[in-house]
Short mmCIF file of C-alpha atoms and ligand atoms in Angstrom, two decimals:
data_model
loop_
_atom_site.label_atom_id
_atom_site.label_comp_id
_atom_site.label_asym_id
_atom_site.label_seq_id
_atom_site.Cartn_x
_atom_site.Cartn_y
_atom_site.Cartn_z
CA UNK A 1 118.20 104.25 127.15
CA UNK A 2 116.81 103.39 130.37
CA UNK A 3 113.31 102.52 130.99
CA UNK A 4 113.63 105.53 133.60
CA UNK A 5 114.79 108.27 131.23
CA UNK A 6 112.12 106.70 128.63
CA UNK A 7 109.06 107.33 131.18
CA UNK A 8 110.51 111.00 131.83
CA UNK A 9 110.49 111.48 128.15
CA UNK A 10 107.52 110.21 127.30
CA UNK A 11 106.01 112.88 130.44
CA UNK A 12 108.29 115.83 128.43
CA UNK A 13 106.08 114.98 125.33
CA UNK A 14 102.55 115.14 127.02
CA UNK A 15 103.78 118.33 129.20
CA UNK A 16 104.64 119.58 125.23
CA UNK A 17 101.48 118.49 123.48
CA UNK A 18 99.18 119.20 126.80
CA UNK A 19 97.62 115.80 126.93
CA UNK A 20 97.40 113.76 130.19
CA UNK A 21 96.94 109.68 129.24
CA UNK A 22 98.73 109.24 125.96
CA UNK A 23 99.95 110.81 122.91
CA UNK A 24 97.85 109.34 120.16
CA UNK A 25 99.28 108.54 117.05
CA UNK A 26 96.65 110.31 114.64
CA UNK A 27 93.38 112.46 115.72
CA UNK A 28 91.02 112.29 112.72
CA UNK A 29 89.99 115.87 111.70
CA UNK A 30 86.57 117.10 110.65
CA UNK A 31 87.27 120.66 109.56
CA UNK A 32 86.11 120.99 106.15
CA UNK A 33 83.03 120.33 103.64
CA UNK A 34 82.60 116.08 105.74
CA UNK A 35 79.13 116.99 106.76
CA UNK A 36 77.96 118.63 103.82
CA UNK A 37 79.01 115.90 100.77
CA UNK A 38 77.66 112.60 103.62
CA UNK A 39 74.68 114.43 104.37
CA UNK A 40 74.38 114.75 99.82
CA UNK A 41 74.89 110.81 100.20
CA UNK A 42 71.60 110.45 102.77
CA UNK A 43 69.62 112.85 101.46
CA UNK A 44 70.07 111.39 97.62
CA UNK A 45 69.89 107.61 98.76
CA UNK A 46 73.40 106.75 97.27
CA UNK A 47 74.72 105.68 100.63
CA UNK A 48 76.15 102.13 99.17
CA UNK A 49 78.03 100.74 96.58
CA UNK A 50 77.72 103.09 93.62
CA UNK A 51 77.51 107.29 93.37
CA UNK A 52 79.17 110.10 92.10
CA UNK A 53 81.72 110.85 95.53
CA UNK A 54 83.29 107.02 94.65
CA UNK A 55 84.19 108.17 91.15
CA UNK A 56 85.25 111.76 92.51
CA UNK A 57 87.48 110.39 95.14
CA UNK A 58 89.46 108.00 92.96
CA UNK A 59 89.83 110.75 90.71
CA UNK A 60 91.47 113.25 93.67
CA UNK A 61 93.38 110.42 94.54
CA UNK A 62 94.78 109.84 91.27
CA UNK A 63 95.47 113.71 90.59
CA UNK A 64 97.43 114.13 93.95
CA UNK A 65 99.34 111.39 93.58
CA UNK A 66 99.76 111.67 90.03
CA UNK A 67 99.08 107.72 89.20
CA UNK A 68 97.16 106.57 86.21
CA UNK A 69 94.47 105.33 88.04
CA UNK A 70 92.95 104.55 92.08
CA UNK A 71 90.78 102.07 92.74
CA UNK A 72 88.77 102.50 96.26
CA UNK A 73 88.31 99.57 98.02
CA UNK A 74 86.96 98.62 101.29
CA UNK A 75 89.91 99.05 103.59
CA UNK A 76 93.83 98.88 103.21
CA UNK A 77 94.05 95.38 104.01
CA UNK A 78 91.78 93.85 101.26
CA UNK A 79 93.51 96.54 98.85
CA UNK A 80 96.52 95.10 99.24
CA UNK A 81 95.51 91.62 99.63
CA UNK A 82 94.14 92.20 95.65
CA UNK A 83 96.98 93.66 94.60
CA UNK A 84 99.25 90.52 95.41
CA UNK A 85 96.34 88.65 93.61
CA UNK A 86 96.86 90.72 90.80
CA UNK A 87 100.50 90.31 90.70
CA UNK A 88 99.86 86.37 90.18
CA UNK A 89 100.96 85.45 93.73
CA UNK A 90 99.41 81.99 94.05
CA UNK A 91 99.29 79.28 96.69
CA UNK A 92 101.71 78.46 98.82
CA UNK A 93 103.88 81.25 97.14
CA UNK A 94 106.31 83.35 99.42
CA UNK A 95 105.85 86.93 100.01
CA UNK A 96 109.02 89.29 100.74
CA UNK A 97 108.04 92.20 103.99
CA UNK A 98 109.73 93.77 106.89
CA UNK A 99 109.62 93.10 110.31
CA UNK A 100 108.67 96.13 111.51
CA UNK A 101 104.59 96.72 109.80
CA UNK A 102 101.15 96.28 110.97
CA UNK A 103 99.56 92.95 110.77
CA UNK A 104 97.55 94.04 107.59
CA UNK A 105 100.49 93.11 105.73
CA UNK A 106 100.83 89.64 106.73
CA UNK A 107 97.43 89.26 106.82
CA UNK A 108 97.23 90.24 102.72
CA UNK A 109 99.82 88.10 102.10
CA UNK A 110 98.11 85.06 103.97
CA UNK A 111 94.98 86.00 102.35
CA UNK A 112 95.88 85.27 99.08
CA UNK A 113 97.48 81.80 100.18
CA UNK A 114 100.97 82.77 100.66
CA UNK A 115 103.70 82.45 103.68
CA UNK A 116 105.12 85.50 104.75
CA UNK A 117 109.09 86.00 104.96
CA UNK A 118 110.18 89.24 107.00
CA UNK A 119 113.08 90.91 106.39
CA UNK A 120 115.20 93.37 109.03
CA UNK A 121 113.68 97.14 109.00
CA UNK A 122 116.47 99.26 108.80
CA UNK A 123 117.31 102.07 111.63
CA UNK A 124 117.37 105.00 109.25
CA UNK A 125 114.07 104.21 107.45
CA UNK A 126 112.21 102.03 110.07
CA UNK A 127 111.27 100.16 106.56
CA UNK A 128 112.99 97.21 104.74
CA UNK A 129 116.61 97.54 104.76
CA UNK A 130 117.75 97.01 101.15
CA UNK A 131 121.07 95.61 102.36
CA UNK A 132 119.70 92.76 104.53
CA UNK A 133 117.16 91.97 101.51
CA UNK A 134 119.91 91.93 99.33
CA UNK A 135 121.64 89.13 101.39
CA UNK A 136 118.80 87.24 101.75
CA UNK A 137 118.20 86.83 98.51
CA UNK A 138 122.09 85.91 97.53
CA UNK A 139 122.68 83.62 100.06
CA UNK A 140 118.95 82.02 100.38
CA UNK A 141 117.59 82.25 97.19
CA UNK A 142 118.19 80.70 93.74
CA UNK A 143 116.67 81.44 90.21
CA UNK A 144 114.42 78.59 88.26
CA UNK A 145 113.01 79.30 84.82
CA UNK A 146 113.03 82.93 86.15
CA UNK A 147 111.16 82.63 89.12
CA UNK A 148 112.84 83.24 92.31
CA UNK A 149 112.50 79.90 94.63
CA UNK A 150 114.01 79.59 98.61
CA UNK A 151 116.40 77.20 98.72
CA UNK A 152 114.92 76.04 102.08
CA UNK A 153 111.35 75.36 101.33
CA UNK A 154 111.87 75.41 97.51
CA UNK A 155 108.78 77.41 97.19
CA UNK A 156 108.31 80.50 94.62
CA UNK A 157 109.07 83.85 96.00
CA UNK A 158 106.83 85.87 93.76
CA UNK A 159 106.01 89.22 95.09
CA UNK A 160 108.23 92.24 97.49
CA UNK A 161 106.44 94.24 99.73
CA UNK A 162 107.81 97.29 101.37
CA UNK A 163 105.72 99.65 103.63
CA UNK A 164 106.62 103.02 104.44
CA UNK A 165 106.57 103.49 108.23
CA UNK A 166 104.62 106.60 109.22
CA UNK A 167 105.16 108.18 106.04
CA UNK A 168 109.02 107.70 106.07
CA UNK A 169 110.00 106.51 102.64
CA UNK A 170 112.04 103.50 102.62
CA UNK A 171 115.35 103.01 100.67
CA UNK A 172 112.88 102.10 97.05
CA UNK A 173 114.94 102.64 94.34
CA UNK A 174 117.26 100.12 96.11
CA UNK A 175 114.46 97.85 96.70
CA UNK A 176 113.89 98.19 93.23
CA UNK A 177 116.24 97.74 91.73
CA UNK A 178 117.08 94.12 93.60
CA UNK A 179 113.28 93.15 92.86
CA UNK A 180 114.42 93.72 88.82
CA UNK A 181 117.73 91.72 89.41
CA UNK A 182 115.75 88.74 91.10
CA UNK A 183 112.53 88.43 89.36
CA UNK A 184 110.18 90.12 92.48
CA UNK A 185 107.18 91.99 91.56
CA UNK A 186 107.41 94.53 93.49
CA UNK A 187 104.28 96.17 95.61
CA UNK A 188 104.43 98.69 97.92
CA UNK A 189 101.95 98.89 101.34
CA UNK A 190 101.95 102.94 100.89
CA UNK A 191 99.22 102.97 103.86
CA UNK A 192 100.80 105.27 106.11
CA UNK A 193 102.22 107.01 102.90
CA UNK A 194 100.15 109.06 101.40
CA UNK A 195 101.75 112.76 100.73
CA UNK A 196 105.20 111.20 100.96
CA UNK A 197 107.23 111.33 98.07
CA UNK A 198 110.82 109.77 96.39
CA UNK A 199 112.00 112.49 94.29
CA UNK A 200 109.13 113.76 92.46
CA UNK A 201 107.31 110.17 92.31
CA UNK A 202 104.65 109.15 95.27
CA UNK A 203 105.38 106.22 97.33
CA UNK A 204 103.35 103.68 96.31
CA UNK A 205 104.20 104.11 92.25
CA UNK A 206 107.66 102.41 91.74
CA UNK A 207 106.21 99.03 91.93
CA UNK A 208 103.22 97.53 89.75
CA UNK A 209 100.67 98.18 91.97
CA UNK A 210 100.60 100.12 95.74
CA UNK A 211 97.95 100.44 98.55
CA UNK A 212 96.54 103.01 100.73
CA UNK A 213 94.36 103.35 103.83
CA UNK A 214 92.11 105.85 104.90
CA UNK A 215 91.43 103.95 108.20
CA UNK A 216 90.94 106.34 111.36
CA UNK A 217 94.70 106.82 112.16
CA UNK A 218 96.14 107.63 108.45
CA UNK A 219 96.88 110.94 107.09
CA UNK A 220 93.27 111.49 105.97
CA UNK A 221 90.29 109.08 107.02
CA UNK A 222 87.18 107.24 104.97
CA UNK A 223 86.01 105.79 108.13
CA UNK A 224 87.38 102.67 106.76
CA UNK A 225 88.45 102.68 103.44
CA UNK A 226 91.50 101.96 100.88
CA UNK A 227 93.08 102.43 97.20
CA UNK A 228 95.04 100.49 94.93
CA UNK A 229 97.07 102.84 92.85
CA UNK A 230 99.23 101.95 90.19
CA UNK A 231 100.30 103.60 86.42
CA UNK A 232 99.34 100.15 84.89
CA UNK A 233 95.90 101.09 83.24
CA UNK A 234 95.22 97.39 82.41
CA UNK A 235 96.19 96.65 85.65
CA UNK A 236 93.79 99.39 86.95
CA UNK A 237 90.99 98.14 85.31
CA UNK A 238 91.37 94.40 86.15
CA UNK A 239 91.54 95.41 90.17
CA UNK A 240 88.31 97.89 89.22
CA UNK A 241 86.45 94.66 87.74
CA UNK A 242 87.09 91.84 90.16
CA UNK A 243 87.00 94.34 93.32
CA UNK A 244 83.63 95.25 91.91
CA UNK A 245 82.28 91.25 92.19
CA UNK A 246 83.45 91.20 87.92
CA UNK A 247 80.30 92.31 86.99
CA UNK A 248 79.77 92.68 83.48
CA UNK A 249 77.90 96.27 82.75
CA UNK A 250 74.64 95.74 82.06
CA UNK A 251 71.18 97.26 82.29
CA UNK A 252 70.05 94.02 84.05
CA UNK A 253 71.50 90.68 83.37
CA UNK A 254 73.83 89.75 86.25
CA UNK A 255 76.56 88.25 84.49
CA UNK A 256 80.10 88.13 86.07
CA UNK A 257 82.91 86.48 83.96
CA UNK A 258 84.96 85.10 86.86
CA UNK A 259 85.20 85.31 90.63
CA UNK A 260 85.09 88.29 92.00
CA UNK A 261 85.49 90.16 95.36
CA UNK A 262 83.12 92.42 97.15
CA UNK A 263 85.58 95.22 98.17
CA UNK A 264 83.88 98.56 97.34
CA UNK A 265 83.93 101.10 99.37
CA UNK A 266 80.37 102.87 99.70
CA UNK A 267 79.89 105.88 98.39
CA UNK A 268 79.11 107.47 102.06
CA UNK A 269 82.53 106.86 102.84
CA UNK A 270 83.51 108.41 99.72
CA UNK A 271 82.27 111.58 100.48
CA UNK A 272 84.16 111.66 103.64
CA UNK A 273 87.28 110.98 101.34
CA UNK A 274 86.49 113.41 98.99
CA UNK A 275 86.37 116.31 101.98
CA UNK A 276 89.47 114.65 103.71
CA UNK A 277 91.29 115.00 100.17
CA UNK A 278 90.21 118.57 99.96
CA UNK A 279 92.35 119.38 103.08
CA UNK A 280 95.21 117.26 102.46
CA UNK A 281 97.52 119.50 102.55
CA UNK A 282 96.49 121.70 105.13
CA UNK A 283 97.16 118.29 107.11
CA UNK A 284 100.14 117.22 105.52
CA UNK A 285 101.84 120.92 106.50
CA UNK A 286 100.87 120.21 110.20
CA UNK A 287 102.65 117.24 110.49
CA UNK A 288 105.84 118.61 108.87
CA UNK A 289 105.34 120.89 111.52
CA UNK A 290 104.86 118.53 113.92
CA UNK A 291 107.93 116.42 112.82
CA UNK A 292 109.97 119.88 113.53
CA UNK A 293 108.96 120.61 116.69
CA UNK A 294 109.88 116.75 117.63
CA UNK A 295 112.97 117.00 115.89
CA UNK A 296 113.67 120.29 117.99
CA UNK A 297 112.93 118.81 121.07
CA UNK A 298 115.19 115.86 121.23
C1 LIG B 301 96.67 100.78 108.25
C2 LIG B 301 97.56 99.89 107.53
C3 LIG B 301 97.08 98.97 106.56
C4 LIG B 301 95.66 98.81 106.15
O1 LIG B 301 94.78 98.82 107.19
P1 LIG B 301 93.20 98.85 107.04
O2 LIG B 301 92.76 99.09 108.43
O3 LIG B 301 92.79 97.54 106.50
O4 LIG B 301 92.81 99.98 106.13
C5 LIG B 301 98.00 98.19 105.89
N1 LIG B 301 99.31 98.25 106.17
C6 LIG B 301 99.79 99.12 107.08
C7 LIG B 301 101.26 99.17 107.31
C8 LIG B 301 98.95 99.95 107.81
O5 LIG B 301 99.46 100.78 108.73
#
């Protein structure tokens, strides 16, 4: 394609969607009960770190997804970056992506102390490609006490993270099912995921943990704002603990049993979420819409 017939393409779509500068990717929406639950946050004082719209937004989370458990964090990016922490991904570690993903996800991965390695997105998923994976890891990989090591930099390659570009599943049962054969744990970036499914499971539950965002441009918005999901309760309750500074419940001592993280998300941006959530699928059935239309149209 010509950079020509790209231009009068890219005027076809603005003539379509009657905007004049540039398509945007994602237009928050404000249509539901927003105002009412963050105005309950200001006028009962639980703007920050605890309420009731925290716990009521991991829960609607949880039941529309159908995982065991959410944890809300701060943003995507720290959400994953605890998730590979969870998973045991240590220093100097390598981390399995794709080429083709936002910079949170190297950014988690370098977060936690480990190198990045980015495999080809494929055409038909824009996600990982399973075959190029698969070749990487027989041809540049070998297996050491059951750890997968690169046989360039002899370092451990502990973790596998897939995203899902712009909702579009990538080939995970695939992905899977190499992570099994080469000792990868696998986690899945399900930021731009959420209302997309494999079968009748949600992206971001085939691996032991998975991550959402609710930053401005994802299918529903916090303000800022993420979730760890998973089916692994103990898993759920370890990234509750040490996202929550590991805090040991009590009345008053502040005792916290090892180092923690201050990821919360406030309960003001919970409320948001919990509104957002509550029209969910009003949004999700506009951009299947949407996707029609395009698909029409080319
Ligand atoms: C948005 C996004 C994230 C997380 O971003 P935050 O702004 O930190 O919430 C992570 N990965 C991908 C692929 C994303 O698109």
């Amino acid at each position: 394609m010509t950079e020509e017939h790209l231009k009068k393409i890219v005027e076809k779509i603005k003539q379509a969607f009657g905007t004049v500068d540039f398509i945007p990717l994602h237009v928050p929406k404000f249509i539901g009960n927003e105002k009412k639950y963050v105005d309950d946050t200001i006028d009962s004082t639980f703007v920050s770190s605890v309420g009731k719209y925290v716990d009521r937004f991991e829960e609607m989370v949880k039941e529309f997804t159908g995982a065991s458990a959410g944890i809300a964090t701060s943003n995507g990016t720290v959400a994953l970056q605890v998730a590979l922490y969870l998973c045991g991904v240590k220093h100097n570690d390598e981390v399995i992506t794709q080429a083709l993903t936002f910079v949170a996800t190297p950014n988690a991965i370098t977060h936690v102390g480990a190198t990045p390695i980015f495999i080809d997105s494929s055409r038909d998923t824009m996600g990982m490609c399973p075959e190029k994976l698969k070749e990487f890891l027989e041809t540049q990989t070998f297996q050491k006490d059951g750890i997968c090591c690169n046989k360039v930099t002899h370092r451990h390659i502990t973790a596998c993270v897939p995203m899902h570009t712009f909702g579009h599943p990538v080939d995970i049962l695939k992905i899977k099912a190499l992570c099994e054969e080469f000792h990868l744990t696998l986690v899945e970036d399900a930021a731009e995921s959420l209302g997309s499914y494999v079968g009748n499971t949600h992206t971001g539950l085939f691996g032991k943990l998975g991550t959402l965002s609710f930053n401005g441009n994802k299918t529903i918005t916090t303000g800022g704002g993420g979730m760890i999901i998973t089916n692994d309760i103990e898993m759920a309750k370890r990234a509750k603990h040490i996202t929550t500074t590991s805090k040991i419940p009590h009345p008053w001592e502040f005792f916290h049993d090892e180092v923690g993280f201050n990821f919360r998300l406030p309960n003001l941006n919970a409320a948001l979420g919990c509104a957002q959530m509550e029209t969910l699928p009003n949004f999700l059935q506009n951009k299947r819409i949407l996707a029609i239309d395009y698909q029409i149209f080319f």
